[in-house]
Structures are given as C-alpha cells and as structure tokens.
Short mmCIF file of C-alpha atoms and ligand atoms in Angstrom, two decimals:
data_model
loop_
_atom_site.label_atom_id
_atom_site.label_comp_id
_atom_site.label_asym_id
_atom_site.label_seq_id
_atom_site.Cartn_x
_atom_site.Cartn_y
_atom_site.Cartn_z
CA UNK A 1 3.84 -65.79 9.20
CA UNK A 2 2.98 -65.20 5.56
CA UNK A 3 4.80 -62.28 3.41
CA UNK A 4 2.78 -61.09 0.32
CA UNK A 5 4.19 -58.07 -1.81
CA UNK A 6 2.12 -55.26 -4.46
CA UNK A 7 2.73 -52.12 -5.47
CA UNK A 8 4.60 -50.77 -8.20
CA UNK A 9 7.65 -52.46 -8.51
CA UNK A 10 5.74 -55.66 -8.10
CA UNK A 11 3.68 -55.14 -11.16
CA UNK A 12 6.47 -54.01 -13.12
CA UNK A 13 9.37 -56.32 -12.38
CA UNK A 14 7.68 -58.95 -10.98
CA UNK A 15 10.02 -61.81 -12.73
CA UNK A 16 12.78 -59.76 -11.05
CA UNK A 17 11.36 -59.90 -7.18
CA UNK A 18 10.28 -63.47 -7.86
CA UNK A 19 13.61 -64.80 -8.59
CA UNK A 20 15.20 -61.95 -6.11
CA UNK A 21 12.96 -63.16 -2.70
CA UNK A 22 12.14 -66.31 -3.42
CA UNK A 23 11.25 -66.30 0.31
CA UNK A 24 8.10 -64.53 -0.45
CA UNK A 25 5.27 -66.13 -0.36
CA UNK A 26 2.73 -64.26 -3.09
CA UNK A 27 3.60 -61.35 -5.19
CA UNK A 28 0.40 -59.06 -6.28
CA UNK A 29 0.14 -57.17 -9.07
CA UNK A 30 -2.05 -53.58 -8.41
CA UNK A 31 -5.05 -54.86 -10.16
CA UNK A 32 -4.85 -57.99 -7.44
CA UNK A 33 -3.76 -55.63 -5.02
CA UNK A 34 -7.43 -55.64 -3.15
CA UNK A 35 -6.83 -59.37 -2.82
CA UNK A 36 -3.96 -58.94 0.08
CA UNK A 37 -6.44 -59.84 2.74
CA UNK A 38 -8.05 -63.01 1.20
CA UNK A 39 -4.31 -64.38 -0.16
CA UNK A 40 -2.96 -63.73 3.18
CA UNK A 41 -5.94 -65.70 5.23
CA UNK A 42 -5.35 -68.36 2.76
CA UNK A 43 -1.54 -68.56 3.56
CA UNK A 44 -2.28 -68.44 6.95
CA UNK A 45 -2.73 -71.65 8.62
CA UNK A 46 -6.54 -72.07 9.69
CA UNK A 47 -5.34 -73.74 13.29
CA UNK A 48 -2.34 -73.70 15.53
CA UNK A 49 -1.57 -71.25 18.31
CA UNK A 50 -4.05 -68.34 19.34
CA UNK A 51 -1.52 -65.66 17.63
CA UNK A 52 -1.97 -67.10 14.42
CA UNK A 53 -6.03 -67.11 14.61
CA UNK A 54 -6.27 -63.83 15.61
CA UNK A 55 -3.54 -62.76 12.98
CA UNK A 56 -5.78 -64.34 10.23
CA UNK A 57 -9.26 -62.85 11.82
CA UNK A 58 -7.10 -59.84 10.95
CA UNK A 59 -7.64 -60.24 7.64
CA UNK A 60 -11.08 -60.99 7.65
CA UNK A 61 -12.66 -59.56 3.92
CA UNK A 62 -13.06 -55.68 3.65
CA UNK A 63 -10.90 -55.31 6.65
CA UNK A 64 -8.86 -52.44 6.52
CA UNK A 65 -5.92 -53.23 7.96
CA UNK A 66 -3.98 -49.92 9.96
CA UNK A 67 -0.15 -49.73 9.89
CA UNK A 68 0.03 -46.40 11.22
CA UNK A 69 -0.56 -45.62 14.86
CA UNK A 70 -4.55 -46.03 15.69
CA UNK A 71 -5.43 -42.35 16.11
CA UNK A 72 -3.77 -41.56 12.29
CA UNK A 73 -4.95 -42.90 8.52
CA UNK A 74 -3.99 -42.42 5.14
CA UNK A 75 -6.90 -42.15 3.01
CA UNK A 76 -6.60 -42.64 -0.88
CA UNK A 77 -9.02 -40.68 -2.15
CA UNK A 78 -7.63 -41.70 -5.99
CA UNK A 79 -5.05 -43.69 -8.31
CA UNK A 80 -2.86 -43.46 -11.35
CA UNK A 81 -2.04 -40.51 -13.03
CA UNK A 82 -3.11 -39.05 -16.56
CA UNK A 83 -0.27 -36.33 -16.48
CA UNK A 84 2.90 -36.63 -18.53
CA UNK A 85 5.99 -35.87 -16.48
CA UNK A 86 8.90 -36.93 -18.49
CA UNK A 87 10.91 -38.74 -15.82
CA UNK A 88 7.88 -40.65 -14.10
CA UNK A 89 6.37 -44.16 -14.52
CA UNK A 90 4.08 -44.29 -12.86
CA UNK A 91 1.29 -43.57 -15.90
CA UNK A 92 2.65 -46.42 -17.30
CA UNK A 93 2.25 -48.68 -14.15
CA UNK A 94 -1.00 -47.79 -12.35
CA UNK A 95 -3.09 -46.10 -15.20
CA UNK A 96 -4.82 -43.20 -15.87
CA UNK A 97 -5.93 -41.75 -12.96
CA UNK A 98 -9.75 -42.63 -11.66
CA UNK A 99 -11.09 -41.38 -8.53
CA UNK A 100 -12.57 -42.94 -6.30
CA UNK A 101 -16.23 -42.41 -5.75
CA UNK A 102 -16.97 -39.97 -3.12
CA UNK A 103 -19.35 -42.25 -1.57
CA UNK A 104 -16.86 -45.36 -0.96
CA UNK A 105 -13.75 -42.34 -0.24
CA UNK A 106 -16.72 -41.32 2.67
CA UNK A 107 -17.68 -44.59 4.04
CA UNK A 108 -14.14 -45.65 4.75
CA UNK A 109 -13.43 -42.70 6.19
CA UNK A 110 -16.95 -43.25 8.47
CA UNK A 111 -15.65 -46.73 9.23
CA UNK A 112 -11.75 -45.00 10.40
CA UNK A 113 -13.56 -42.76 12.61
CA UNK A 114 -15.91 -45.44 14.27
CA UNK A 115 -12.03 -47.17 14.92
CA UNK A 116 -10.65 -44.22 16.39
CA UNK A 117 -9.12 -42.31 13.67
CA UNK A 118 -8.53 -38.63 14.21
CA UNK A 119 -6.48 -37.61 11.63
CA UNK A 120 -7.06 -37.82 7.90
CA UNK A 121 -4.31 -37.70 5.57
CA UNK A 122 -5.39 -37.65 1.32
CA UNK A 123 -3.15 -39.43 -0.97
CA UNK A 124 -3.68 -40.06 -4.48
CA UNK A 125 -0.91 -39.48 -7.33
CA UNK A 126 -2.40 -36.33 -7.54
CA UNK A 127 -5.05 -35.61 -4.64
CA UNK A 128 -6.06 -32.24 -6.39
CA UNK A 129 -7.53 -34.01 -9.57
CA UNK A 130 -10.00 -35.50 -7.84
CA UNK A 131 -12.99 -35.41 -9.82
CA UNK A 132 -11.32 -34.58 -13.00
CA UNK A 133 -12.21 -37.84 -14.77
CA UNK A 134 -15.60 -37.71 -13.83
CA UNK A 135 -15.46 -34.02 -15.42
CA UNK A 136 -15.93 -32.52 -12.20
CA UNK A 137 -12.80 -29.94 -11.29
CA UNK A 138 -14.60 -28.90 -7.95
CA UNK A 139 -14.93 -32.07 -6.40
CA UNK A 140 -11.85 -31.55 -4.05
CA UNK A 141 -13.30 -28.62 -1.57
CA UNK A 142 -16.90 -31.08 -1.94
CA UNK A 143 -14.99 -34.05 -0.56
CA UNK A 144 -13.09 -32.07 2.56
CA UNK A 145 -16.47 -30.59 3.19
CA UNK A 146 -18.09 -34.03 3.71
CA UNK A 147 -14.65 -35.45 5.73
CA UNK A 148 -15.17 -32.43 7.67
CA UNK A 149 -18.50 -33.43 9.00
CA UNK A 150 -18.10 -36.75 10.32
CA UNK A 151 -17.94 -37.21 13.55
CA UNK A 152 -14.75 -38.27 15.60
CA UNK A 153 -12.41 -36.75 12.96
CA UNK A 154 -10.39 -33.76 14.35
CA UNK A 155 -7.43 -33.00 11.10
CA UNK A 156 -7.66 -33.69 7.79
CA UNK A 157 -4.39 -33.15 5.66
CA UNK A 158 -4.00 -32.87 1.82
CA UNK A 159 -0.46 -34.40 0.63
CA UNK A 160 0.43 -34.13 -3.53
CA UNK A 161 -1.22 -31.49 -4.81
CA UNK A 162 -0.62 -30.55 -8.32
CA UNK A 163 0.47 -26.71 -8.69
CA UNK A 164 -2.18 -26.51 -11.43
CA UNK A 165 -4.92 -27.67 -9.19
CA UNK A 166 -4.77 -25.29 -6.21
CA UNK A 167 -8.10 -23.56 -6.84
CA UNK A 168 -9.66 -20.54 -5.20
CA UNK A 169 -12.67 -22.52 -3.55
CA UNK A 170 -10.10 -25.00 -2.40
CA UNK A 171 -7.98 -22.46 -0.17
CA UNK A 172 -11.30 -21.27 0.91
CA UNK A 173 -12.05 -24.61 2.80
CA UNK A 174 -9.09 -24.74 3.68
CA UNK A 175 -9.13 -21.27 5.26
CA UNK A 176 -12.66 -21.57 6.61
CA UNK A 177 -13.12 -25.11 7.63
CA UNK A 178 -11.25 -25.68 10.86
CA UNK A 179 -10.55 -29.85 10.77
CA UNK A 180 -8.38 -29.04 7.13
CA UNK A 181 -5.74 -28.71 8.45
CA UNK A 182 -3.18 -25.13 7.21
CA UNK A 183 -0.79 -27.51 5.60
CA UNK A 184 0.22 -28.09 1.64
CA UNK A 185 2.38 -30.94 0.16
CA UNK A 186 3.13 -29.45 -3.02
CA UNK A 187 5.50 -31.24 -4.87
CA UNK A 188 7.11 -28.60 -7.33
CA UNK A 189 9.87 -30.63 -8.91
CA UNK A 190 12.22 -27.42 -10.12
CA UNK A 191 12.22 -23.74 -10.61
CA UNK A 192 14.28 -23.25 -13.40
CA UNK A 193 11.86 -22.34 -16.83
CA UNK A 194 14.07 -25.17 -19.15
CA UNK A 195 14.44 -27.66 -16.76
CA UNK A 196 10.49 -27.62 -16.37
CA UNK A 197 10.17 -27.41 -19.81
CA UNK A 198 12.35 -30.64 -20.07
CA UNK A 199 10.56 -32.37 -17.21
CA UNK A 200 7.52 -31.45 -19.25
CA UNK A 201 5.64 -29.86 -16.47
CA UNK A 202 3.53 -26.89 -17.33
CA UNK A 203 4.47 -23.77 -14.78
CA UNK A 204 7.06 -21.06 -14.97
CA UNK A 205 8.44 -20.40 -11.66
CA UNK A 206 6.78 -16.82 -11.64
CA UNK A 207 3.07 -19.07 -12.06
CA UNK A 208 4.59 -21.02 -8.81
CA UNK A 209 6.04 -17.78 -7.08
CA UNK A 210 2.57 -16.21 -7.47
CA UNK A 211 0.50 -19.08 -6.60
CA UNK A 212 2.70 -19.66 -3.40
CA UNK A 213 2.13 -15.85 -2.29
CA UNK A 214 -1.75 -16.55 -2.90
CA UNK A 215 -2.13 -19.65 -0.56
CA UNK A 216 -0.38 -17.85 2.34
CA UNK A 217 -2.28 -14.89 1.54
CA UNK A 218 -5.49 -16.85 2.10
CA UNK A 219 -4.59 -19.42 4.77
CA UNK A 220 -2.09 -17.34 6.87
CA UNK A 221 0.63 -19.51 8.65
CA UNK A 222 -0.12 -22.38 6.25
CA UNK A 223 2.97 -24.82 6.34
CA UNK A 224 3.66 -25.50 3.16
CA UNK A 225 5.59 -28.96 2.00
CA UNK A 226 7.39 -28.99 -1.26
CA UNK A 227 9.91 -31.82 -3.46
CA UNK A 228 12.35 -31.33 -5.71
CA UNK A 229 14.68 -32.95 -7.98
CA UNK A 230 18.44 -32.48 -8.38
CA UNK A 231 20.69 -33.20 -11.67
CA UNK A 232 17.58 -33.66 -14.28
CA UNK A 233 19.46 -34.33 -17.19
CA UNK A 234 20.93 -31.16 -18.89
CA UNK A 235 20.59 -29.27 -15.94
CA UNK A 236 23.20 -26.44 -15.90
CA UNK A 237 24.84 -24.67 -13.12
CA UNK A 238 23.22 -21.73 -13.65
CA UNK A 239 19.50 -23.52 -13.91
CA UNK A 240 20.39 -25.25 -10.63
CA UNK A 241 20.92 -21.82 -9.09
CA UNK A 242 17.71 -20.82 -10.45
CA UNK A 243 16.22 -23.85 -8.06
CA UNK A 244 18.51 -22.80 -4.98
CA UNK A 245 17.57 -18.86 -5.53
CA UNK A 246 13.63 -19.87 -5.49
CA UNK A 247 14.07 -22.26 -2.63
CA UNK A 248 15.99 -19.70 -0.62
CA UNK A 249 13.16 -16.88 -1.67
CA UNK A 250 10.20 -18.71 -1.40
CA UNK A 251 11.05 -20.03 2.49
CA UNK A 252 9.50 -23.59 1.90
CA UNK A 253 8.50 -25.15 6.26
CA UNK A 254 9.72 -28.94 4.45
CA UNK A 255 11.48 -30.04 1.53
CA UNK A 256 12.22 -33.53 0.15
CA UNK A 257 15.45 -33.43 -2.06
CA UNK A 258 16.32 -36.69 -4.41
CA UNK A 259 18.84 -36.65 -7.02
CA UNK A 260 17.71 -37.91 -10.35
CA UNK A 261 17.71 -41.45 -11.43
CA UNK A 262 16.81 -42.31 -14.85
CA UNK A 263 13.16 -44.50 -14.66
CA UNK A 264 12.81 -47.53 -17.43
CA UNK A 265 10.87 -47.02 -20.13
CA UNK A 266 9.99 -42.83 -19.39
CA UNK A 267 11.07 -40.17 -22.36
CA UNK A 268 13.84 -38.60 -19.57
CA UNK A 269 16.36 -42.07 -19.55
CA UNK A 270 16.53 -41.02 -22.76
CA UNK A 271 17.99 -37.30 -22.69
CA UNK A 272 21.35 -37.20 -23.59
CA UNK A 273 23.02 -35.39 -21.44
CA UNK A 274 23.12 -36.97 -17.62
CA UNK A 275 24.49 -34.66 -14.71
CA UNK A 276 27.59 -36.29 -13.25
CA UNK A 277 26.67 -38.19 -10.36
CA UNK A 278 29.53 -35.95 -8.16
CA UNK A 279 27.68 -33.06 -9.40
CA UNK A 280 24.31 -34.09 -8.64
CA UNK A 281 25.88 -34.88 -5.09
CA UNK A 282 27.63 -31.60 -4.81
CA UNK A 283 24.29 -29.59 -5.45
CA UNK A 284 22.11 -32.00 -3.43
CA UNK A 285 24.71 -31.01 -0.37
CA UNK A 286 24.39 -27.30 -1.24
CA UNK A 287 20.62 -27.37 -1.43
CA UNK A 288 20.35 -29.31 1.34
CA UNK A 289 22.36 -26.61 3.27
CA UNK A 290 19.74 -23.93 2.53
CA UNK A 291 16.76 -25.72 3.08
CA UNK A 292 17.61 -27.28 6.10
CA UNK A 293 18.55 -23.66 7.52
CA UNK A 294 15.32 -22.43 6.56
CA UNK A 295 13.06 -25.51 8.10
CA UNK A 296 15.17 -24.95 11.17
CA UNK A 297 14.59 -21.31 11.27
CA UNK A 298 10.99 -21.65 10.99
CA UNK A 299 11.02 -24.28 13.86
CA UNK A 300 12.25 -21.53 16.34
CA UNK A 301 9.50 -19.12 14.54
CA UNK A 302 7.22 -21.15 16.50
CA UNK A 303 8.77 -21.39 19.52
CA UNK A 304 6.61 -19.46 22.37
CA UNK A 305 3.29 -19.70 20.31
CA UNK A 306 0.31 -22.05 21.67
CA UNK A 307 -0.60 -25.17 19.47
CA UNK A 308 -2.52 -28.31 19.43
CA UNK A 309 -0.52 -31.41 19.31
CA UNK A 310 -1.86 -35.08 17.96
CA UNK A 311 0.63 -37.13 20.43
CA UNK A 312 1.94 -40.06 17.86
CA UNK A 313 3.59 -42.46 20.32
CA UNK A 314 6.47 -42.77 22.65
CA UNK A 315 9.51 -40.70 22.49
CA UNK A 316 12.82 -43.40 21.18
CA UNK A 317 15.51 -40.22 21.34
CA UNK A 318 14.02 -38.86 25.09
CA UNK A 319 12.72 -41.68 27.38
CA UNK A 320 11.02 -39.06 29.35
CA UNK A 321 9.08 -37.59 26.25
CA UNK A 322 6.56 -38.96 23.72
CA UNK A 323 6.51 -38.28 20.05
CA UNK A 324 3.39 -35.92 18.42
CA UNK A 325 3.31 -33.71 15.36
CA UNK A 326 1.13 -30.01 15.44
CA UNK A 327 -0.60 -29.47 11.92
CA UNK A 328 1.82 -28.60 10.46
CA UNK A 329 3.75 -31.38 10.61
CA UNK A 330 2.77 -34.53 8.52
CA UNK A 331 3.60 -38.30 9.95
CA UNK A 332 6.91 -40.13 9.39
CA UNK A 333 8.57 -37.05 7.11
CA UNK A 334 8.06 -33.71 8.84
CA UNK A 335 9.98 -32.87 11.78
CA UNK A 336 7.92 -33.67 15.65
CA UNK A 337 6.96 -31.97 18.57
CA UNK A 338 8.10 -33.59 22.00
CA UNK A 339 5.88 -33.75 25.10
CA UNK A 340 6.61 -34.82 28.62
CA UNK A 341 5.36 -38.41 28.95
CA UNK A 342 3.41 -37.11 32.03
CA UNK A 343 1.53 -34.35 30.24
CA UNK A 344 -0.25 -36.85 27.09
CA UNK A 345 -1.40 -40.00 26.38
CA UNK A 346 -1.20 -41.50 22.95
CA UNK A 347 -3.51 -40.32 20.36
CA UNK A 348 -4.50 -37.55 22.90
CA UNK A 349 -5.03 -34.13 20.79
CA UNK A 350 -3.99 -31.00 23.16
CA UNK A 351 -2.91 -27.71 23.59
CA UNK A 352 0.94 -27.00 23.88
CA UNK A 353 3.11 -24.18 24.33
CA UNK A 354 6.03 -24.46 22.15
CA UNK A 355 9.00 -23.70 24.07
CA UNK A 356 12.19 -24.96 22.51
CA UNK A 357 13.42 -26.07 18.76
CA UNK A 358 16.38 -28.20 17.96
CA UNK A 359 16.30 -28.10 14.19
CA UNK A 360 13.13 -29.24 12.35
CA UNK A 361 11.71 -30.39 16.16
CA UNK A 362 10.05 -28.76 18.62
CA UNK A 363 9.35 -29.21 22.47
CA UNK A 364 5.96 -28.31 24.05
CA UNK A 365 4.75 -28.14 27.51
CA UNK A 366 1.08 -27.03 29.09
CA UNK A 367 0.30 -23.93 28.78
CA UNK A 368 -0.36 -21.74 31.66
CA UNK A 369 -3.97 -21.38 30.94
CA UNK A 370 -6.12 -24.74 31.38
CA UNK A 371 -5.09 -27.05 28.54
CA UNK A 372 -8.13 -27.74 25.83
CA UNK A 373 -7.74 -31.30 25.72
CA UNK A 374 -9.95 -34.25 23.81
S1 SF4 B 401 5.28 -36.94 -11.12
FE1 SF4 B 401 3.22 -37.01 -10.22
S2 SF4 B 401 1.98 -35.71 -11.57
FE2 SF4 B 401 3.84 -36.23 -12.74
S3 SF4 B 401 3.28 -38.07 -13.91
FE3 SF4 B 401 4.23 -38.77 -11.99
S4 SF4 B 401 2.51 -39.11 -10.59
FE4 SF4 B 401 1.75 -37.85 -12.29
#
C-alpha cells in the first residue's frame, strides 16, 4: 500500500501535511499532480503477492483511474480561476483558469464511455468559462454538443456554473439536447446587494432572481442546485434576511450551506468585522430550516410522476433496496431514489414510478406500462 496526497492544501501547506502525516508516503503539488500514477507504481513494490501487481498495473501511465462507481465520471473540462471573489484562494493556488482543449476534454470522455461510463458530470472552478481564455464565450453549448454524440453516454450534468455565464444558447442545449441532463449547480454565494458587493461578486439579487425565472422558463422542471455562505463578515441581520427571503422565494431543489471561515492570504480575513461564531450558527440553523422544508417539499412534488433512474449501488439504510439518483439528483450530495433490489442491477438506467418521499429521497417502483430499460 502506498498513500500519495495533491490538491490544494497540498500545494499550499505542504510543510504543514509533511510534518502533520509523516505516514505519507509522497505529497504532490498540482503542477505534479499528473504524476500520481507514475509516483505511485514507483512506490509500489514491482513483486510480491498478485494484489499488489495488479494494484500497480492499475496505475499503468495515462490510466485514468475511477473512484466513483463504474457507470458514473467526473469530467474536468477546466482549472483555476481568473475571477476575484474576496473570500476564495483558490486564484492564488491553482492559477488562472485554462481550459482544457476540447479535443483532450473529448477523447477522455471517448475513452470513459468505451469503460462503461454513462453519466458525465463537468467540473471545473467555473465549468461555464470554458473557452473564455481562448476568447471563445460559446464554447460551453459546442462542448455538450460533442459529449452528446458519443456513443454509450446516456446523462451529462453541468456542476459550478457562474451566474454570469448562463447564456441563451447554453439553456438551449440544454433544453433541446436530451443526454444534458435538466439540472444546474449554481453556486450563488448570497442575495443580499452589500454582502455581494463585499464578497466582490458582480450580481444584484434582482440579475439572479431574473436569470433563475429564465432557466426554468426555458428548461421546464430543471432542478436547480445552489450554495451559499453564512456570517460573511459584516453581514447584518437584516442582510441575512435578505438571503433567507430569496432562498424561501426562489424555491432552490438543493442547497449547500457553510458558515464562513476566513481563507489565508484572501482580501475577506481581512474585513474587520467577523460575525460571531453563535450567530453564524444561529442563522445557519434557521436557513437550514427553510431550505430543507423546501428540498423536502419538492421531493413529494415528484412523487407519482414516471422517471428514469441511473441505479448507483446497493442500498446501506434498506437491505432490500439499492441506491440510484434520477437527473435531477447529482452523486454523493443530492438526495437518492431507492429501488427494490429485484427490479435493477447496478449501473442499469430505467424507468421508475416515483411513489413515496421521505425528505430529500425518493422511492420508485416499475411502472405499470413495460419499463424502458438499457
Ligand atoms: S468562488 Fe469560484 S468563481 Fe469565485 S474565485 Fe473562487 S473558484 Fe473562482
């Protein structure tokens, strides 16, 4: 067994982790970060038991190397950022942002498929930027296009979009173009016009209330995915209410909720006026109360409606059930839909009938017509 660490925090406080874990074996910084596979064949030991040959064949060069279940894949499509949030680092740690070339982006995405990948998802800092380093703003809808036509892949899924990059042709592929899937991770970050200001991000909330009204209006039943933080510094109670009153009008299907935590180095650690950490608490809990309802009550919305379901894996809360997601629902942090075991196998796209919710999850069974199944 060999343990070798990258990302973000290991480029940034890589002294730190070193003296921290000293049971790690490598730490990679992001511009080494394509060298995981060849560090980790060389800390593997060339002979001994079959486990450990086939564990290092693993990591032959190029491999790609799937933690997710077989069926699903994220795809990075792009990295760093060139915006200029006040409370983020991660400018200052992975860069300006550069896509990727849409030939590479399409040929690992050819090579997913050929290993039984069915579902797509895009990441990137900012997924809807792609192409705006190479001076291209339409590249996004271009790319999806392309994804859409290879074979084998069934959903593809756009997580972080960036409010400002939401363009007309892109809803249109989404509306028109049947594997993007009618889902929208939109992180939003607050509502309130100052606090916005302060986080230096460039929307009022009437920009985001109208924009919001146009994607449902052009992709109807689109679930939409949305973040926010709680106790920027110098947030007031009457700004926070702002962010509850727009959350509670707006009727978000997911929402990620983090308090705020001061990040080395950005302009934000600086402000001088930090939200108690009892008040950030208090507000989380009361935000959390209203967007919880809300997810819930559009769970039941669905029940009795007729939906395909990717089926993820078995079912660790109902021994009798396994584990899939509709499109709406992203992996690992949107709620599930549960299937009798009898009814799916893993990775098995199929039609359900939604019949019962119990809060953000749903339960499905076949529906009475003959079940479209691939
Ligand atoms: S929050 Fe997102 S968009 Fe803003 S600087 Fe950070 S990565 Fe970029």
């Amino acid at each position: 067994r060999a343990v070798v660490v990258t990302g973000c925090m290991a480029t940034s406080h890589r002294r730190l982790l070193e003296e921290r874990f000293p049971e790690v074996d490598a730490f990679l910084d992001l511009e080494s970060e394509a060298a995981v596979a060849e560090t980790l064949r060389r800390l593997l030991p060339r002979k001994g038991t079959g486990k450990r040959r086939a564990a290092r064949a693993r990591f032959a060069p190029g491999a790609r190397l799937l933690l997710t279940p077989p069926h699903t894949a994220y795809l990075r499509i792009a990295d760093g950022c060139s915006r200029a949030c006040s409370f983020c680092t991660i400018p200052r740690i992975r860069g300006p942002y550069r896509s990727r070339p849409m030939e590479e982006v399409i040929a690992e995405a050819e090579a997913l498929a050929a290993a039984g990948v069915k579902e797509l998802n895009l990441i990137a800092q900012d997924s809807t930027a792609y192409g705006l380093d190479l001076g291209n703003r339409g590249l996004l809808p271009e790319l999806l296009g392309q994804l859409a036509s290879i074979g084998g892949i069934r959903w593809i899924r756009i997580l972080y979009a960036y409010p400002t990059e939401v363009t007309a042709e892109l809803l249109e592929v989404m509306a028109c173009e049947e594997k993007v899937l009618p889902y929208l991770d939109l992180p939003l970050q607050h509502a309130s016009p100052a606090v916005l200001k302060a986080m230096r991000r460039p929307h009022r909330p009437e920009h985001l209330e109208g924009l919001i009204k146009r994607v449902r209006g052009v992709v109807p039943g689109i679930s939409l995915r949305t973040a926010f933080i709680i106790g920027f510094p110098g947030e007031s109670e009457a700004e926070f209410k702002q962010l509850l009153d727009f959350c509670s009008a707006m009727e978000f299907d997911h929402v990620g909720l983090f308090t705020y935590s001061p990040e080395e180095g950005t302009d934000a650690a600086r402000l001088p006026t930090p939200v108690p950490a009892e008040v950030q608490q208090e507000r989380y809990s009361r935000l959390a109360e209203t967007v919880q309802s809300i997810s819930a009550h559009k769970a039941a919305g669905r029940v009795g409606s007729t939906t395909d379901v990717l089926v993820d894996a078995p079912s660790d809360v109902f021994p009798d059930f396994q584990r899939g997601r509709h499109p709406g629902q992203a992996p690992d942090i949107d709620g599930v839909v549960y299937v009798p075991r009898t009814m799916a196998s893993l990775g098995q796209i199929l039609s359900c009938r939604l019949t019962a919710s119990q809060g953000y999850d749903l339960f499905a069974e076949k529906p009475e017509a003959s079940p479209r199944c691939s």
